[in-house]
Amino acid sequence: MRAVVQRVLSAKVTVATETVGEIGAGLCVLVGVAAGDTQRDAEQLALKVANLRIFEDESGKMNLSARQLGHQLLAVSQFTLLGDTRRGNRPGFSEAMEPGQAKELFGAFCEGCRKVGLAVETGRFQAHMQVALVNDGPVTLLVDTQRVF
C-alpha cells in the first residue's frame, strides 16, 4: 500500500456538493492499494501512520504523533498513487489492485487506525471527489509498505 501523509490544520472531502468527510487538526492520508497487498499491509500502514512523530512537542521538535495528540485522520482512497509514469506521458495503472479487493483493504486500513484510537473520516470509494486541506508546515511524507517494512 502506498500513502501520501499530510499534516493538516483542517481537511475535507466532497462528492458533488455533499461533504462526506471533514476533520480539524490531524492527518490527511491519500491511500493507494497495490496488486498483491494484503491485510498485513493495511495493518502495518495503519500503525505507521498513526504513530508517525510529525507533530511538534513543546520544544518545537517533530516528536509527537497524531495518536498521542488525539488528532483526527481523513483517509481518501486514491488508486492514481499507483500510476506508473516511467514510459510515455500517460500513466499506467496495472500496479493498482482491482476495486473490490482494494475497497476491503482500504477499509482495513481505516479500521486499523480506529483500533489505535484515531477518529477517522473518509471519502467515498470510487467516487469523483474534491479534497480541500490546509497543509501545516507543510509536512508531507510518502509511505509505502513494500519499501518501508
Tab-separated table of N, CA and C in Angstrom:
chain	number	residue	atom	x	y	z
A	1	MET	N	0.857	-1.175	0.000
A	1	MET	CA	0.000	0.000	0.000
A	1	MET	C	0.894	1.225	0.000
A	2	ARG	N	0.409	2.233	-0.635
A	2	ARG	CA	1.166	3.473	-0.757
A	2	ARG	C	0.300	4.608	-0.216
A	3	ALA	N	0.914	5.500	0.565
A	3	ALA	CA	0.161	6.605	1.149
A	3	ALA	C	0.945	7.906	1.071
A	4	VAL	N	0.218	8.971	0.832
A	4	VAL	CA	0.735	10.328	0.963
A	4	VAL	C	0.118	10.857	2.252
A	5	VAL	N	0.963	11.161	3.230
A	5	VAL	CA	0.512	11.593	4.547
A	5	VAL	C	0.820	13.082	4.677
A	6	GLN	N	-0.218	13.857	4.963
A	6	GLN	CA	-0.043	15.298	5.093
A	6	GLN	C	-0.526	15.753	6.468
A	7	ARG	N	0.319	16.510	7.155
A	7	ARG	CA	-0.088	17.112	8.426
A	7	ARG	C	-0.945	18.316	8.083
A	8	VAL	N	-2.149	18.377	8.647
A	8	VAL	CA	-3.085	19.433	8.258
A	8	VAL	C	-3.672	20.147	9.472
A	9	LEU	N	-4.078	21.389	9.218
A	9	LEU	CA	-4.863	22.125	10.211
A	9	LEU	C	-6.340	21.786	10.057
A	10	SER	N	-6.730	21.464	8.813
A	10	SER	CA	-8.098	21.034	8.519
A	10	SER	C	-8.098	20.385	7.137
A	11	ALA	N	-9.108	19.546	6.902
A	11	ALA	CA	-9.254	18.906	5.595
A	11	ALA	C	-10.696	18.435	5.439
A	12	LYS	N	-11.160	18.431	4.191
A	12	LYS	CA	-12.490	17.886	3.931
A	12	LYS	C	-12.542	17.332	2.518
A	13	VAL	N	-13.457	16.396	2.331
A	13	VAL	CA	-13.657	15.802	1.019
A	13	VAL	C	-15.145	15.906	0.686
A	14	THR	N	-15.402	16.330	-0.553
A	14	THR	CA	-16.784	16.447	-1.009
A	14	THR	C	-16.984	15.602	-2.261
A	15	VAL	N	-18.213	15.145	-2.424
A	15	VAL	CA	-18.650	14.444	-3.624
A	15	VAL	C	-19.845	15.235	-4.131
A	16	ALA	N	-19.722	15.746	-5.365
A	16	ALA	CA	-20.705	16.701	-5.905
A	16	ALA	C	-20.748	17.881	-4.942
A	17	THR	N	-21.846	18.120	-4.259
A	17	THR	CA	-21.912	19.242	-3.312
A	17	THR	C	-21.993	18.770	-1.868
A	18	GLU	N	-21.892	17.447	-1.648
A	18	GLU	CA	-22.032	16.885	-0.305
A	18	GLU	C	-20.673	16.677	0.349
A	19	THR	N	-20.491	17.232	1.548
A	19	THR	CA	-19.293	16.963	2.331
A	19	THR	C	-19.457	15.571	2.934
A	20	VAL	N	-18.539	14.658	2.582
A	20	VAL	CA	-18.644	13.279	3.067
A	20	VAL	C	-17.644	12.969	4.174
A	21	GLY	N	-16.647	13.806	4.369
A	21	GLY	CA	-15.674	13.642	5.434
A	21	GLY	C	-14.992	14.963	5.719
A	22	GLU	N	-14.799	15.268	7.005
A	22	GLU	CA	-14.170	16.532	7.373
A	22	GLU	C	-13.503	16.396	8.734
A	23	ILE	N	-12.287	16.965	8.851
A	23	ILE	CA	-11.556	16.926	10.114
A	23	ILE	C	-10.971	18.291	10.431
A	24	GLY	N	-10.589	18.453	11.686
A	24	GLY	CA	-9.792	19.589	12.109
A	24	GLY	C	-8.324	19.190	12.028
A	25	ALA	N	-7.558	19.551	13.040
A	25	ALA	CA	-6.122	19.243	13.044
A	25	ALA	C	-5.886	17.739	13.023
A	26	GLY	N	-4.917	17.331	12.203
A	26	GLY	CA	-4.587	15.915	12.130
A	26	GLY	C	-3.867	15.562	10.858
A	27	LEU	N	-4.297	14.450	10.247
A	27	LEU	CA	-3.642	13.931	9.049
A	27	LEU	C	-4.649	13.732	7.930
A	28	CYS	N	-4.266	14.155	6.746
A	28	CYS	CA	-4.995	13.818	5.529
A	28	CYS	C	-4.133	12.780	4.828
A	29	VAL	N	-4.705	11.588	4.607
A	29	VAL	CA	-3.930	10.478	4.058
A	29	VAL	C	-4.589	9.986	2.777
A	30	LEU	N	-3.855	10.116	1.673
A	30	LEU	CA	-4.293	9.571	0.394
A	30	LEU	C	-3.730	8.162	0.316
A	31	VAL	N	-4.578	7.167	0.045
A	31	VAL	CA	-4.177	5.764	0.130
A	31	VAL	C	-4.407	5.055	-1.200
A	32	GLY	N	-3.341	4.437	-1.714
A	32	GLY	CA	-3.431	3.610	-2.909
A	32	GLY	C	-3.127	2.166	-2.556
A	33	VAL	N	-3.948	1.253	-3.063
A	33	VAL	CA	-3.768	-0.167	-2.778
A	33	VAL	C	-3.194	-0.844	-4.016
A	34	ALA	N	-2.066	-1.512	-3.844
A	34	ALA	CA	-1.368	-2.156	-4.960
A	34	ALA	C	-1.779	-3.618	-5.089
A	35	ALA	N	-1.713	-4.113	-6.320
A	35	ALA	CA	-1.926	-5.540	-6.553
A	35	ALA	C	-0.931	-6.298	-5.689
A	36	GLY	N	-1.392	-7.308	-4.998
A	36	GLY	CA	-0.512	-8.077	-4.133
A	36	GLY	C	-0.515	-7.640	-2.686
A	37	ASP	N	-1.098	-6.484	-2.377
A	37	ASP	CA	-1.184	-6.056	-0.981
A	37	ASP	C	-2.098	-7.003	-0.211
A	38	THR	N	-1.877	-7.066	1.106
A	38	THR	CA	-2.629	-7.980	1.966
A	38	THR	C	-3.157	-7.238	3.187
A	39	GLN	N	-3.903	-7.973	3.985
A	39	GLN	CA	-4.404	-7.446	5.254
A	39	GLN	C	-3.232	-6.955	6.113
A	40	ARG	N	-2.134	-7.659	6.055
A	40	ARG	CA	-0.951	-7.270	6.838
A	40	ARG	C	-0.441	-5.884	6.407
A	41	ASP	N	-0.461	-5.605	5.102
A	41	ASP	CA	-0.051	-4.283	4.625
A	41	ASP	C	-0.953	-3.196	5.210
A	42	ALA	N	-2.261	-3.456	5.213
A	42	ALA	CA	-3.212	-2.481	5.748
A	42	ALA	C	-2.959	-2.220	7.226
A	43	GLU	N	-2.725	-3.280	7.974
A	43	GLU	CA	-2.458	-3.139	9.413
A	43	GLU	C	-1.152	-2.403	9.670
A	44	GLN	N	-0.106	-2.747	8.922
A	44	GLN	CA	1.191	-2.083	9.105
A	44	GLN	C	1.113	-0.609	8.732
A	45	LEU	N	0.416	-0.309	7.645
A	45	LEU	CA	0.282	1.088	7.234
A	45	LEU	C	-0.477	1.883	8.292
A	46	ALA	N	-1.535	1.303	8.835
A	46	ALA	CA	-2.303	1.992	9.872
A	46	ALA	C	-1.431	2.307	11.081
A	47	LEU	N	-0.651	1.333	11.532
A	47	LEU	CA	0.220	1.567	12.687
A	47	LEU	C	1.280	2.617	12.384
A	48	LYS	N	1.864	2.546	11.193
A	48	LYS	CA	2.899	3.513	10.825
A	48	LYS	C	2.315	4.927	10.800
A	49	VAL	N	1.192	5.105	10.132
A	49	VAL	CA	0.580	6.430	10.006
A	49	VAL	C	0.175	6.970	11.378
A	50	ALA	N	-0.479	6.148	12.182
A	50	ALA	CA	-0.941	6.593	13.499
A	50	ALA	C	0.205	6.992	14.412
A	51	ASN	N	1.366	6.379	14.221
A	51	ASN	CA	2.492	6.615	15.124
A	51	ASN	C	3.595	7.491	14.549
A	52	LEU	N	3.405	8.015	13.329
A	52	LEU	CA	4.413	8.924	12.767
A	52	LEU	C	4.559	10.141	13.680
A	53	ARG	N	5.764	10.407	14.100
A	53	ARG	CA	6.012	11.539	15.000
A	53	ARG	C	6.325	12.779	14.161
A	54	ILE	N	5.273	13.413	13.686
A	54	ILE	CA	5.433	14.558	12.789
A	54	ILE	C	4.757	15.823	13.315
A	55	PHE	N	4.332	15.788	14.587
A	55	PHE	CA	3.771	16.973	15.224
A	55	PHE	C	4.758	17.474	16.258
A	56	GLU	N	4.808	18.778	16.411
A	56	GLU	CA	5.810	19.387	17.278
A	56	GLU	C	5.470	19.240	18.756
A	57	ASP	N	6.510	18.999	19.553
A	57	ASP	CA	6.359	18.976	21.008
A	57	ASP	C	6.571	20.383	21.551
A	58	GLU	N	6.631	20.510	22.866
A	58	GLU	CA	6.776	21.839	23.491
A	58	GLU	C	8.107	22.510	23.145
A	59	SER	N	9.091	21.743	22.664
A	59	SER	CA	10.385	22.303	22.263
A	59	SER	C	10.431	22.652	20.779
A	60	GLY	N	9.342	22.419	20.082
A	60	GLY	CA	9.306	22.729	18.654
A	60	GLY	C	9.876	21.633	17.774
A	61	LYS	N	10.145	20.453	18.337
A	61	LYS	CA	10.684	19.332	17.552
A	61	LYS	C	9.552	18.395	17.144
A	62	MET	N	9.655	17.848	15.931
A	62	MET	CA	8.664	16.866	15.494
A	62	MET	C	8.900	15.598	16.300
A	63	ASN	N	8.088	15.416	17.330
A	63	ASN	CA	8.311	14.318	18.264
A	63	ASN	C	7.017	13.665	18.733
A	64	LEU	N	5.871	14.144	18.246
A	64	LEU	CA	4.585	13.621	18.696
A	64	LEU	C	3.783	13.091	17.514
A	65	SER	N	2.961	12.092	17.785
A	65	SER	CA	2.130	11.501	16.741
A	65	SER	C	0.683	12.004	16.841
A	66	ALA	N	-0.055	11.803	15.767
A	66	ALA	CA	-1.483	12.132	15.774
A	66	ALA	C	-2.182	11.331	16.867
A	67	ARG	N	-1.775	10.116	17.034
A	67	ARG	CA	-2.359	9.242	18.066
A	67	ARG	C	-2.139	9.824	19.457
A	68	GLN	N	-0.919	10.263	19.749
A	68	GLN	CA	-0.610	10.827	21.061
A	68	GLN	C	-1.407	12.092	21.339
A	69	LEU	N	-1.643	12.867	20.297
A	69	LEU	CA	-2.329	14.145	20.455
A	69	LEU	C	-3.845	14.032	20.342
A	70	GLY	N	-4.348	12.856	20.000
A	70	GLY	CA	-5.795	12.695	19.835
A	70	GLY	C	-6.326	13.395	18.602
A	71	HIS	N	-5.463	13.550	17.587
A	71	HIS	CA	-5.883	14.206	16.351
A	71	HIS	C	-6.726	13.271	15.486
A	72	GLN	N	-7.316	13.843	14.461
A	72	GLN	CA	-8.178	13.107	13.544
A	72	GLN	C	-7.421	12.723	12.275
A	73	LEU	N	-8.047	11.849	11.491
A	73	LEU	CA	-7.468	11.414	10.230
A	73	LEU	C	-8.556	11.410	9.164
A	74	LEU	N	-8.243	11.992	8.028
A	74	LEU	CA	-9.125	11.918	6.860
A	74	LEU	C	-8.440	11.022	5.852
A	75	ALA	N	-9.038	9.855	5.568
A	75	ALA	CA	-8.472	8.889	4.626
A	75	ALA	C	-9.241	8.961	3.316
A	76	VAL	N	-8.486	9.084	2.217
A	76	VAL	CA	-9.093	9.188	0.889
A	76	VAL	C	-8.447	8.141	-0.012
A	77	SER	N	-9.265	7.256	-0.570
A	77	SER	CA	-8.726	6.247	-1.486
A	77	SER	C	-8.291	6.933	-2.774
A	78	GLN	N	-7.130	6.538	-3.283
A	78	GLN	CA	-6.616	7.180	-4.493
A	78	GLN	C	-5.740	6.203	-5.266
A	79	PHE	N	-6.368	5.474	-6.192
A	79	PHE	CA	-5.630	4.467	-6.959
A	79	PHE	C	-4.553	5.097	-7.830
A	80	THR	N	-4.654	6.383	-8.137
A	80	THR	CA	-3.663	7.020	-9.004
A	80	THR	C	-2.281	7.093	-8.353
A	81	LEU	N	-2.191	6.833	-7.053
A	81	LEU	CA	-0.875	6.768	-6.409
A	81	LEU	C	-0.045	5.616	-6.945
A	82	LEU	N	-0.712	4.658	-7.602
A	82	LEU	CA	-0.011	3.515	-8.180
A	82	LEU	C	0.272	3.732	-9.654
A	83	GLY	N	0.065	4.938	-10.137
A	83	GLY	CA	0.316	5.239	-11.546
A	83	GLY	C	1.789	5.096	-11.898
A	84	ASP	N	2.052	4.440	-13.004
A	84	ASP	CA	3.419	4.244	-13.493
A	84	ASP	C	3.653	5.223	-14.633
A	85	THR	N	4.589	6.140	-14.439
A	85	THR	CA	4.870	7.184	-15.433
A	85	THR	C	6.243	7.025	-16.072
A	86	ARG	N	6.819	5.842	-15.940
A	86	ARG	CA	8.175	5.649	-16.461
A	86	ARG	C	8.243	5.695	-17.978
A	87	ARG	N	7.171	5.307	-18.649
A	87	ARG	CA	7.198	5.319	-20.117
A	87	ARG	C	6.052	6.172	-20.623
A	88	GLY	N	6.352	7.095	-21.476
A	88	GLY	CA	5.327	7.948	-22.061
A	88	GLY	C	4.779	8.965	-21.085
A	89	ASN	N	3.722	9.620	-21.511
A	89	ASN	CA	3.129	10.679	-20.699
A	89	ASN	C	1.774	10.313	-20.118
A	90	ARG	N	1.274	9.143	-20.486
A	90	ARG	CA	0.009	8.694	-19.934
A	90	ARG	C	0.314	7.614	-18.896
A	91	PRO	N	-0.076	7.826	-17.629
A	91	PRO	CA	0.247	6.841	-16.605
A	91	PRO	C	-0.490	5.522	-16.834
A	92	GLY	N	0.177	4.440	-16.468
A	92	GLY	CA	-0.439	3.116	-16.480
A	92	GLY	C	-0.795	2.720	-15.064
A	93	PHE	N	-1.878	1.982	-14.905
A	93	PHE	CA	-2.348	1.637	-13.561
A	93	PHE	C	-2.394	0.136	-13.315
A	94	SER	N	-1.556	-0.611	-14.012
A	94	SER	CA	-1.553	-2.063	-13.860
A	94	SER	C	-1.077	-2.502	-12.473
A	95	GLU	N	-0.402	-1.629	-11.748
A	95	GLU	CA	0.066	-1.978	-10.406
A	95	GLU	C	-1.012	-1.809	-9.346
A	96	ALA	N	-2.129	-1.172	-9.693
A	96	ALA	CA	-3.211	-0.961	-8.731
A	96	ALA	C	-4.051	-2.230	-8.590
A	97	MET	N	-4.557	-2.462	-7.395
A	97	MET	CA	-5.413	-3.623	-7.134
A	97	MET	C	-6.794	-3.377	-7.717
A	98	GLU	N	-7.471	-4.455	-8.098
A	98	GLU	CA	-8.827	-4.314	-8.624
A	98	GLU	C	-9.723	-3.729	-7.521
A	99	PRO	N	-10.752	-2.953	-7.910
A	99	PRO	CA	-11.535	-2.176	-6.944
A	99	PRO	C	-12.169	-2.953	-5.790
A	100	GLY	N	-12.715	-4.131	-6.036
A	100	GLY	CA	-13.377	-4.876	-4.962
A	100	GLY	C	-12.456	-5.190	-3.804
A	101	GLN	N	-11.299	-5.758	-4.113
A	101	GLN	CA	-10.327	-6.080	-3.069
A	101	GLN	C	-9.708	-4.816	-2.485
A	102	ALA	N	-9.477	-3.813	-3.317
A	102	ALA	CA	-8.883	-2.566	-2.834
A	102	ALA	C	-9.789	-1.897	-1.808
A	103	LYS	N	-11.088	-1.932	-2.054
A	103	LYS	CA	-12.040	-1.331	-1.109
A	103	LYS	C	-11.944	-2.021	0.250
A	104	GLU	N	-11.817	-3.349	0.248
A	104	GLU	CA	-11.685	-4.096	1.506
A	104	GLU	C	-10.418	-3.699	2.260
A	105	LEU	N	-9.295	-3.592	1.547
A	105	LEU	CA	-8.039	-3.252	2.217
A	105	LEU	C	-8.005	-1.793	2.655
A	106	PHE	N	-8.621	-0.906	1.875
A	106	PHE	CA	-8.743	0.489	2.308
A	106	PHE	C	-9.556	0.541	3.607
A	107	GLY	N	-10.637	-0.218	3.660
A	107	GLY	CA	-11.444	-0.293	4.880
A	107	GLY	C	-10.663	-0.855	6.047
A	108	ALA	N	-9.819	-1.856	5.778
A	108	ALA	CA	-8.989	-2.437	6.835
A	108	ALA	C	-7.984	-1.418	7.357
A	109	PHE	N	-7.429	-0.591	6.466
A	109	PHE	CA	-6.532	0.477	6.902
A	109	PHE	C	-7.271	1.430	7.837
A	110	CYS	N	-8.455	1.867	7.432
A	110	CYS	CA	-9.241	2.793	8.259
A	110	CYS	C	-9.573	2.171	9.608
A	111	GLU	N	-9.985	0.911	9.596
A	111	GLU	CA	-10.317	0.216	10.841
A	111	GLU	C	-9.085	0.078	11.730
A	112	GLY	N	-7.924	-0.182	11.137
A	112	GLY	CA	-6.688	-0.264	11.911
A	112	GLY	C	-6.362	1.047	12.601
A	113	CYS	N	-6.613	2.159	11.923
A	113	CYS	CA	-6.390	3.475	12.533
A	113	CYS	C	-7.368	3.716	13.679
A	114	ARG	N	-8.611	3.287	13.489
A	114	ARG	CA	-9.607	3.434	14.563
A	114	ARG	C	-9.231	2.590	15.782
A	115	LYS	N	-8.724	1.391	15.550
A	115	LYS	CA	-8.371	0.486	16.651
A	115	LYS	C	-7.300	1.065	17.560
A	116	VAL	N	-6.436	1.904	17.009
A	116	VAL	CA	-5.386	2.503	17.847
A	116	VAL	C	-5.791	3.872	18.373
A	117	GLY	N	-7.047	4.245	18.194
A	117	GLY	CA	-7.566	5.435	18.846
A	117	GLY	C	-7.775	6.675	17.998
A	118	LEU	N	-7.534	6.593	16.698
A	118	LEU	CA	-7.748	7.764	15.860
A	118	LEU	C	-9.208	7.844	15.408
A	119	ALA	N	-9.758	9.044	15.427
A	119	ALA	CA	-11.071	9.280	14.828
A	119	ALA	C	-10.837	9.398	13.327
A	120	VAL	N	-11.539	8.593	12.534
A	120	VAL	CA	-11.295	8.525	11.096
A	120	VAL	C	-12.527	8.939	10.315
A	121	GLU	N	-12.330	9.862	9.403
A	121	GLU	CA	-13.330	10.232	8.405
A	121	GLU	C	-12.795	9.738	7.070
A	122	THR	N	-13.680	9.517	6.104
A	122	THR	CA	-13.229	9.029	4.804
A	122	THR	C	-13.931	9.756	3.675
A	123	GLY	N	-13.345	9.586	2.499
A	123	GLY	CA	-14.018	9.985	1.279
A	123	GLY	C	-14.983	8.883	0.890
A	124	ARG	N	-15.362	8.831	-0.364
A	124	ARG	CA	-16.260	7.785	-0.861
A	124	ARG	C	-15.512	6.998	-1.926
A	125	PHE	N	-15.359	5.713	-1.698
A	125	PHE	CA	-14.577	4.854	-2.581
A	125	PHE	C	-15.133	4.893	-3.995
A	126	GLN	N	-14.256	5.049	-4.980
A	126	GLN	CA	-14.547	5.082	-6.416
A	126	GLN	C	-15.405	6.266	-6.852
A	127	ALA	N	-15.534	7.273	-6.015
A	127	ALA	CA	-16.286	8.468	-6.398
A	127	ALA	C	-15.324	9.535	-6.894
A	128	HIS	N	-15.821	10.448	-7.699
A	128	HIS	CA	-15.053	11.624	-8.096
A	128	HIS	C	-15.153	12.595	-6.922
A	129	MET	N	-14.021	12.850	-6.266
A	129	MET	CA	-14.015	13.652	-5.036
A	129	MET	C	-13.202	14.922	-5.211
A	130	GLN	N	-13.537	15.905	-4.388
A	130	GLN	CA	-12.736	17.105	-4.267
A	130	GLN	C	-12.202	17.128	-2.839
A	131	VAL	N	-10.883	17.259	-2.719
A	131	VAL	CA	-10.242	17.275	-1.412
A	131	VAL	C	-9.672	18.666	-1.191
A	132	ALA	N	-10.051	19.275	-0.081
A	132	ALA	CA	-9.534	20.592	0.287
A	132	ALA	C	-8.830	20.453	1.629
A	133	LEU	N	-7.651	21.073	1.743
A	133	LEU	CA	-6.934	20.970	3.005
A	133	LEU	C	-6.041	22.178	3.213
A	134	VAL	N	-5.698	22.374	4.468
A	134	VAL	CA	-4.698	23.370	4.840
A	134	VAL	C	-3.526	22.584	5.391
A	135	ASN	N	-2.475	22.437	4.563
A	135	ASN	CA	-1.290	21.681	4.938
A	135	ASN	C	-0.529	22.495	5.978
A	136	ASP	N	-0.138	21.855	7.058
A	136	ASP	CA	0.539	22.527	8.164
A	136	ASP	C	2.032	22.252	8.108
A	137	GLY	N	2.798	23.267	7.806
A	137	GLY	CA	4.259	23.139	7.769
A	137	GLY	C	4.865	23.716	6.504
A	138	PRO	N	4.678	23.173	5.365
A	138	PRO	CA	3.969	21.926	5.075
A	138	PRO	C	4.790	20.705	5.477
A	139	VAL	N	4.075	19.683	5.930
A	139	VAL	CA	4.691	18.401	6.220
A	139	VAL	C	3.961	17.356	5.385
A	140	THR	N	4.675	16.733	4.457
A	140	THR	CA	4.113	15.717	3.571
A	140	THR	C	5.111	14.583	3.438
A	141	LEU	N	4.652	13.354	3.689
A	141	LEU	CA	5.520	12.177	3.614
A	141	LEU	C	4.903	11.114	2.713
A	142	LEU	N	5.771	10.330	2.074
A	142	LEU	CA	5.340	9.170	1.311
A	142	LEU	C	5.661	7.937	2.136
A	143	VAL	N	4.680	7.042	2.258
A	143	VAL	CA	4.878	5.794	2.985
A	143	VAL	C	4.436	4.659	2.054
A	144	ASP	N	5.270	3.642	1.924
A	144	ASP	CA	4.979	2.529	1.038
A	144	ASP	C	5.307	1.236	1.777
A	145	THR	N	4.312	0.387	1.965
A	145	THR	CA	4.541	-0.847	2.734
A	145	THR	C	5.511	-1.777	2.039
A	146	GLN	N	5.686	-1.643	0.733
A	146	GLN	CA	6.618	-2.508	0.027
A	146	GLN	C	8.061	-2.004	0.142
A	147	ARG	N	8.237	-0.795	0.597
A	147	ARG	CA	9.586	-0.220	0.711
A	147	ARG	C	9.997	0.099	2.138
A	148	VAL	N	9.053	0.183	3.061
A	148	VAL	CA	9.357	0.636	4.402
A	148	VAL	C	9.473	-0.503	5.397
A	149	PHE	N	8.603	-1.489	5.297
A	149	PHE	CA	8.508	-2.508	6.336
A	149	PHE	C	9.287	-3.743	5.984
